[in-house]
PDB file of C-alpha atoms in Angstrom:
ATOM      1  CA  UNK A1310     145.837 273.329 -93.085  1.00  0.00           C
ATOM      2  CA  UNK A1311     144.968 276.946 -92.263  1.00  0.00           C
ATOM      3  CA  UNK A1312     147.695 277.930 -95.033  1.00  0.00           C
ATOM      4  CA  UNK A1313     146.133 275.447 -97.666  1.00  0.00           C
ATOM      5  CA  UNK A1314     142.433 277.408 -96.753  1.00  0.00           C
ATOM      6  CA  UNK A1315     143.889 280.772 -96.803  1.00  0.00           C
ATOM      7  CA  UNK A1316     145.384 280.056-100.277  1.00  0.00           C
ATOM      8  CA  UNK A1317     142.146 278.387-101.439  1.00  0.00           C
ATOM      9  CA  UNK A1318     139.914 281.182-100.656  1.00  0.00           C
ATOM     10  CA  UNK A1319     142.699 283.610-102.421  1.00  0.00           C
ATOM     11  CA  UNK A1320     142.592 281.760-105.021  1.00  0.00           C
ATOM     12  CA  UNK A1321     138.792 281.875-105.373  1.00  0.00           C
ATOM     13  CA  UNK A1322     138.912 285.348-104.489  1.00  0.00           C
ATOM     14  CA  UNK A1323     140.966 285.937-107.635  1.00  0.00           C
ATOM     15  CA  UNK A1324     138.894 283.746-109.748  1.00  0.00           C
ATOM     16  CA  UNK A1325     135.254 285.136-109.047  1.00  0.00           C
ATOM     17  CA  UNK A1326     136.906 288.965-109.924  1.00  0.00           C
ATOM     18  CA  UNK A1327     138.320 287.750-113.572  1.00  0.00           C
ATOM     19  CA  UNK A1328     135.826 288.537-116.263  1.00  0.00           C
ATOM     20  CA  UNK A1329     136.360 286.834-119.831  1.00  0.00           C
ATOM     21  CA  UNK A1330     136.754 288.564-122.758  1.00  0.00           C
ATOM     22  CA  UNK A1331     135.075 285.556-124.455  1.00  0.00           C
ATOM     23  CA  UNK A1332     132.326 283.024-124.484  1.00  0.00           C
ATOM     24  CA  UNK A1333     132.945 280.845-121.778  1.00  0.00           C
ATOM     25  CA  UNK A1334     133.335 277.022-123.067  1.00  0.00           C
ATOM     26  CA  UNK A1335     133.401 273.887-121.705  1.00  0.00           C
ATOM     27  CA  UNK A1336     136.956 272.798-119.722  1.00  0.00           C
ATOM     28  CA  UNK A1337     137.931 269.447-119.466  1.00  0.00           C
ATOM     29  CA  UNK A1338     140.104 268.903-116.302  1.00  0.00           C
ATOM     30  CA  UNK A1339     141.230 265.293-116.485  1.00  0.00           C
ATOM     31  CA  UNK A1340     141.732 263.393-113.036  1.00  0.00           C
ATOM     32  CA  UNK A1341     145.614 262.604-112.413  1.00  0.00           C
ATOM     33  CA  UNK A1342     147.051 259.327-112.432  1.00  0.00           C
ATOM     34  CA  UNK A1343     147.654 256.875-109.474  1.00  0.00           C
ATOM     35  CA  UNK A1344     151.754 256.599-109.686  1.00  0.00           C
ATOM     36  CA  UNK A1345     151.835 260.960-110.129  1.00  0.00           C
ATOM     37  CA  UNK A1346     149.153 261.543-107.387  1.00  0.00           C
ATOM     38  CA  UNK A1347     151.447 263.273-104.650  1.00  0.00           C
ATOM     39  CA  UNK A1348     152.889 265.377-107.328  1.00  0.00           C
ATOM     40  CA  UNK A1349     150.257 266.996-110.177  1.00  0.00           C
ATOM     41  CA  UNK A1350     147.041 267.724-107.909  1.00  0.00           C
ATOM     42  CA  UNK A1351     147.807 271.077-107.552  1.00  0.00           C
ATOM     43  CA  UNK A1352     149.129 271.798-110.812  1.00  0.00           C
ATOM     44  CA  UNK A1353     145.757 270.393-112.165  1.00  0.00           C
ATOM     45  CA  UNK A1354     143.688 272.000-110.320  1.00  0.00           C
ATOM     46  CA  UNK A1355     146.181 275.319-111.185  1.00  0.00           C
ATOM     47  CA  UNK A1356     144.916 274.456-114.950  1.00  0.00           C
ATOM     48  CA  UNK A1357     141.303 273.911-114.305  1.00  0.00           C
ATOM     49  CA  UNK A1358     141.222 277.490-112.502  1.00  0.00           C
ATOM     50  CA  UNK A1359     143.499 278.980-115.125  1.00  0.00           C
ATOM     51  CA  UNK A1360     141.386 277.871-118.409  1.00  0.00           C
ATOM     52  CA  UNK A1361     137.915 278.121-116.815  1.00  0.00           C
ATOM     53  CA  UNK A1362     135.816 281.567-117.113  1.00  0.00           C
ATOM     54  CA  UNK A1363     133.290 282.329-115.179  1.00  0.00           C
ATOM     55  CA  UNK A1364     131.083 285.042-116.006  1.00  0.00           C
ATOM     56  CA  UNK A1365     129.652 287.418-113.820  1.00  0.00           C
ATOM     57  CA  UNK A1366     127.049 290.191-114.220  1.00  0.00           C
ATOM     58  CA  UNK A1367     126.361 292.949-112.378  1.00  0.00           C
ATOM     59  CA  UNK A1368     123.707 296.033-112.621  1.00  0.00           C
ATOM     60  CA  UNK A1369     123.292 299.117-111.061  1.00  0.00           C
ATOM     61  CA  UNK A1370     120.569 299.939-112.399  1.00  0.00           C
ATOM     62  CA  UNK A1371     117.717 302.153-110.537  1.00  0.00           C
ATOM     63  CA  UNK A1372     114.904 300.285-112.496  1.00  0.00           C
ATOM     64  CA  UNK A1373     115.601 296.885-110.238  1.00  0.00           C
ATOM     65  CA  UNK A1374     115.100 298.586-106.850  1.00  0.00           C
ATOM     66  CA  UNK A1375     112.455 298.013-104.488  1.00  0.00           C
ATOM     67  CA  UNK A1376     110.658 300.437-103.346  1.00  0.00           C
ATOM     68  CA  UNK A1377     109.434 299.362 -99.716  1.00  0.00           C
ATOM     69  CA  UNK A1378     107.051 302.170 -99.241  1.00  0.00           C
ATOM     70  CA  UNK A1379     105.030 301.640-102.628  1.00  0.00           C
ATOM     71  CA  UNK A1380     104.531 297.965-101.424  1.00  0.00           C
ATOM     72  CA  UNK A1381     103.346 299.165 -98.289  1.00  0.00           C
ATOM     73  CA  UNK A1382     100.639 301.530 -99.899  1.00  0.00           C
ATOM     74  CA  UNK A1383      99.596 298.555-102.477  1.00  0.00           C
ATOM     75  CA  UNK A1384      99.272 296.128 -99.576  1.00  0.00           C
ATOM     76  CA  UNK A1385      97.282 298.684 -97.327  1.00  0.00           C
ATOM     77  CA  UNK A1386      95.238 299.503-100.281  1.00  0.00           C
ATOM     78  CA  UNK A1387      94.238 295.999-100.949  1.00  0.00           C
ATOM     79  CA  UNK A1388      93.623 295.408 -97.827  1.00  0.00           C
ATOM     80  CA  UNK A1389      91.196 298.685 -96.986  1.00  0.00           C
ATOM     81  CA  UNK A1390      89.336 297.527-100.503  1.00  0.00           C
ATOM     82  CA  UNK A1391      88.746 294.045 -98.444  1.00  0.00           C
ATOM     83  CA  UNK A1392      84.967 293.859 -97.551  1.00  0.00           C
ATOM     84  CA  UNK A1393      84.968 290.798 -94.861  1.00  0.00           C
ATOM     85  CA  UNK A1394      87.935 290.861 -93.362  1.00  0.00           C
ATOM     86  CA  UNK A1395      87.407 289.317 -90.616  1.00  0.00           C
ATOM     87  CA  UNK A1396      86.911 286.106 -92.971  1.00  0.00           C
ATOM     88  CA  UNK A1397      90.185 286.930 -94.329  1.00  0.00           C
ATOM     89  CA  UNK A1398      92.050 286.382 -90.857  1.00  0.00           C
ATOM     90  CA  UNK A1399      90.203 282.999 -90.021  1.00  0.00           C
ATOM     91  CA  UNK A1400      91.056 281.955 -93.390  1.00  0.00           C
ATOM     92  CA  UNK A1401      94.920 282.976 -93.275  1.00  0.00           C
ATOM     93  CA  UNK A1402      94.986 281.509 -89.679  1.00  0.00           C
ATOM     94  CA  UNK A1403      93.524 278.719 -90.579  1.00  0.00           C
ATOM     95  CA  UNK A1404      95.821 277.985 -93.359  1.00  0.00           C
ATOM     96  CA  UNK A1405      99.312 278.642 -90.960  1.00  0.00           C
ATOM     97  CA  UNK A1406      97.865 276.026 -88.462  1.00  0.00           C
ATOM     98  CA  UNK A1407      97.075 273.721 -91.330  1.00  0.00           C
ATOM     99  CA  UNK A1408     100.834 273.549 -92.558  1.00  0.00           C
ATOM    100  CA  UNK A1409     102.061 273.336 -89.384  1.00  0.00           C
ATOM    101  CA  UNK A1410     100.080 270.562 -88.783  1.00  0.00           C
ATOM    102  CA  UNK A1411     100.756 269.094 -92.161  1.00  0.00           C
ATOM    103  CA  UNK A1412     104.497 269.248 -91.017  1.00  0.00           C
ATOM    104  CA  UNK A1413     103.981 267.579 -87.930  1.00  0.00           C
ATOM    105  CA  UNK A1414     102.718 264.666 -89.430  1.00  0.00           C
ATOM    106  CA  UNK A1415     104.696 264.360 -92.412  1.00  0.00           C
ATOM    107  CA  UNK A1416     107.907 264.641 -90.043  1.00  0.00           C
ATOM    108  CA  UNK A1417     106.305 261.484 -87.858  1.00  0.00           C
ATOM    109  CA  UNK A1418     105.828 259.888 -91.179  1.00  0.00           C
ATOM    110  CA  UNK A1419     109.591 260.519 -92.084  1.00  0.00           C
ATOM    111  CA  UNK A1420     111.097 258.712 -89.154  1.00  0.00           C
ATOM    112  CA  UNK A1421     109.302 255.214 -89.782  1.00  0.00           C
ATOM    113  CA  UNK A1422     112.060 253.674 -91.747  1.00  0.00           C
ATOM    114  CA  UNK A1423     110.392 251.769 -94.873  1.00  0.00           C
ATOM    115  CA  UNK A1424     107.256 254.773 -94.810  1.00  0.00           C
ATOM    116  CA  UNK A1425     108.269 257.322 -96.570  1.00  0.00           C
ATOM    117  CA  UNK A1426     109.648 255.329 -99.845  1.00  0.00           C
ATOM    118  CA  UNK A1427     105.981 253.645 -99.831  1.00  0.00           C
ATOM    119  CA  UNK A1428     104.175 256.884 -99.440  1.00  0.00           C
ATOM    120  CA  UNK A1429     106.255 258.436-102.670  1.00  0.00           C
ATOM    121  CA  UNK A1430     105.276 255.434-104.492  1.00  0.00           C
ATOM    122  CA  UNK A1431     101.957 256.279-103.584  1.00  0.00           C
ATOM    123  CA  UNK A1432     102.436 259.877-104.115  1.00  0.00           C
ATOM    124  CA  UNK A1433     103.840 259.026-107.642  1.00  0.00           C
ATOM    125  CA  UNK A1434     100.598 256.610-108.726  1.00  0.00           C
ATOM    126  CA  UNK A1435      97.715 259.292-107.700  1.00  0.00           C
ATOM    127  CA  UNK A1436      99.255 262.029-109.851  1.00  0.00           C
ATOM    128  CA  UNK A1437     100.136 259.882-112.749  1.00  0.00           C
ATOM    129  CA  UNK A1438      96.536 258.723-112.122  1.00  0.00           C
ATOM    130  CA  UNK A1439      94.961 262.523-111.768  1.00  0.00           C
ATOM    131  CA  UNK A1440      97.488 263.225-114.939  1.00  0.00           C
ATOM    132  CA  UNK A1441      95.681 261.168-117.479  1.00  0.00           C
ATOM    133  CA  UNK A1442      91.828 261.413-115.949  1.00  0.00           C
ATOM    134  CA  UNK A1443      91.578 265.243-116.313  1.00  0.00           C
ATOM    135  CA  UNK A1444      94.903 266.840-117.900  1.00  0.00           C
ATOM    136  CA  UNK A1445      95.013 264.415-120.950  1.00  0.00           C
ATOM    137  CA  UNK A1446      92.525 265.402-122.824  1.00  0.00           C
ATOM    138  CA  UNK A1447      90.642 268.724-123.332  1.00  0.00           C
ATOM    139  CA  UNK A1448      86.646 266.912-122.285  1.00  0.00           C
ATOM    140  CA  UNK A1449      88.066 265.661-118.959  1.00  0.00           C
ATOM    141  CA  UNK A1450      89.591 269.247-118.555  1.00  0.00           C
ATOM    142  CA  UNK A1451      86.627 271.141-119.186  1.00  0.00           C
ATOM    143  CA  UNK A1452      85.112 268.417-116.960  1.00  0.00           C
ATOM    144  CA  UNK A1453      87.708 269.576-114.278  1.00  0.00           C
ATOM    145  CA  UNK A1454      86.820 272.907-114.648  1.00  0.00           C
ATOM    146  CA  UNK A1455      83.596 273.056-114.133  1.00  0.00           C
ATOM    147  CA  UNK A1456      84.126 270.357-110.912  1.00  0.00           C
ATOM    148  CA  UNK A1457      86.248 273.418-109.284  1.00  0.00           C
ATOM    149  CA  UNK A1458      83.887 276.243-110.451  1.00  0.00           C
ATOM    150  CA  UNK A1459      80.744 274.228-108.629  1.00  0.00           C
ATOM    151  CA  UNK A1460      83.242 273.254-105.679  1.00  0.00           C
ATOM    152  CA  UNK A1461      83.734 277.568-105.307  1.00  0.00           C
ATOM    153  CA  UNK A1462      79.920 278.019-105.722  1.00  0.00           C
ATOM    154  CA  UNK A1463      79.685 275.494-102.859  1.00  0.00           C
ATOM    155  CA  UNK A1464      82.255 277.006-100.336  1.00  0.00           C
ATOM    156  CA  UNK A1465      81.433 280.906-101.306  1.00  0.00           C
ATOM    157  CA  UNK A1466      77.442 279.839-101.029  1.00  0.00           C
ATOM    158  CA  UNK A1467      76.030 281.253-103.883  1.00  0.00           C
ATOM    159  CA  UNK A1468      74.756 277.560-105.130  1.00  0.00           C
TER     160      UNK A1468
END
């Protein structure tokens, strides 16, 4: 057993560090017949690994590094350019104990056997439903729009 895994993970070894020369294209790797089971697994599977390419691509480029500091600075600027931030924090708070509680009951949900299949059903119907009232067509968009703009005016309290 250990020898088959040892050989396995060689093998893969070998296979992820080949590079083709080509386009890689489709490999069929037919399954082997009943009566010459015990004998052509391995030689199949030999095949399969043989003909298949897998293409890998690797950069070392210094354009795709991230530069921790400079996100620091951007973060700490944005945040010294917020005005209420105390708002900010009861918001942010408010929105981890939300999805934590949001977890807790869809996990209680989850273990009622027949519940979850019904609720995905229902799930399914609403946003077919909210599809075709305001995404359809471009009136009930603008309609949308302007429901979300006068829901903001509402929360921020500038209506």
């Amino acid at each position: 057993m250990a020898a088959a895994a040892s050989t396995s993970m060689a093998a893969t070894a070998v296979l992820l560090h080949r590079l083709p020369s080509t386009k890689p294209s489709a490999v069929f790797c037919p399954l082997p017949q009943r009566s010459s089971l015990s004998v052509t697994p391995f030689k199949l599977l030999k095949e399969c690994r043989r003909s298949s390419q897998l293409l890998v691509k690797a950069s070392s480029s210094e354009e795709s590094s991230f530069d921790t500091n400079e996100l620091f600075n951007d973060l700490k600027g944005k945040w010294d350019a917020v005005e209420n931030k105390t708002t900010v924090i009861i918001y942010g708070g408010g929105a981890i104990v939300g999805i934590w509680l949001a977890s807790t009951v869809v996990g209680a949900v989850n273990s009622v056997p027949l519940l979850p299949k019904i609720m995905e059903l229902v799930g399914l119907g609403y946003t077919g439903w909210f599809v075709y009232r305001y995404l359809l067509f471009k009136s009930s968009r603008k309609e949308l729009a302007s429901d979300i703009e006068a829901l903001k005016k509402k929360i921020a309290g500038t209506e």
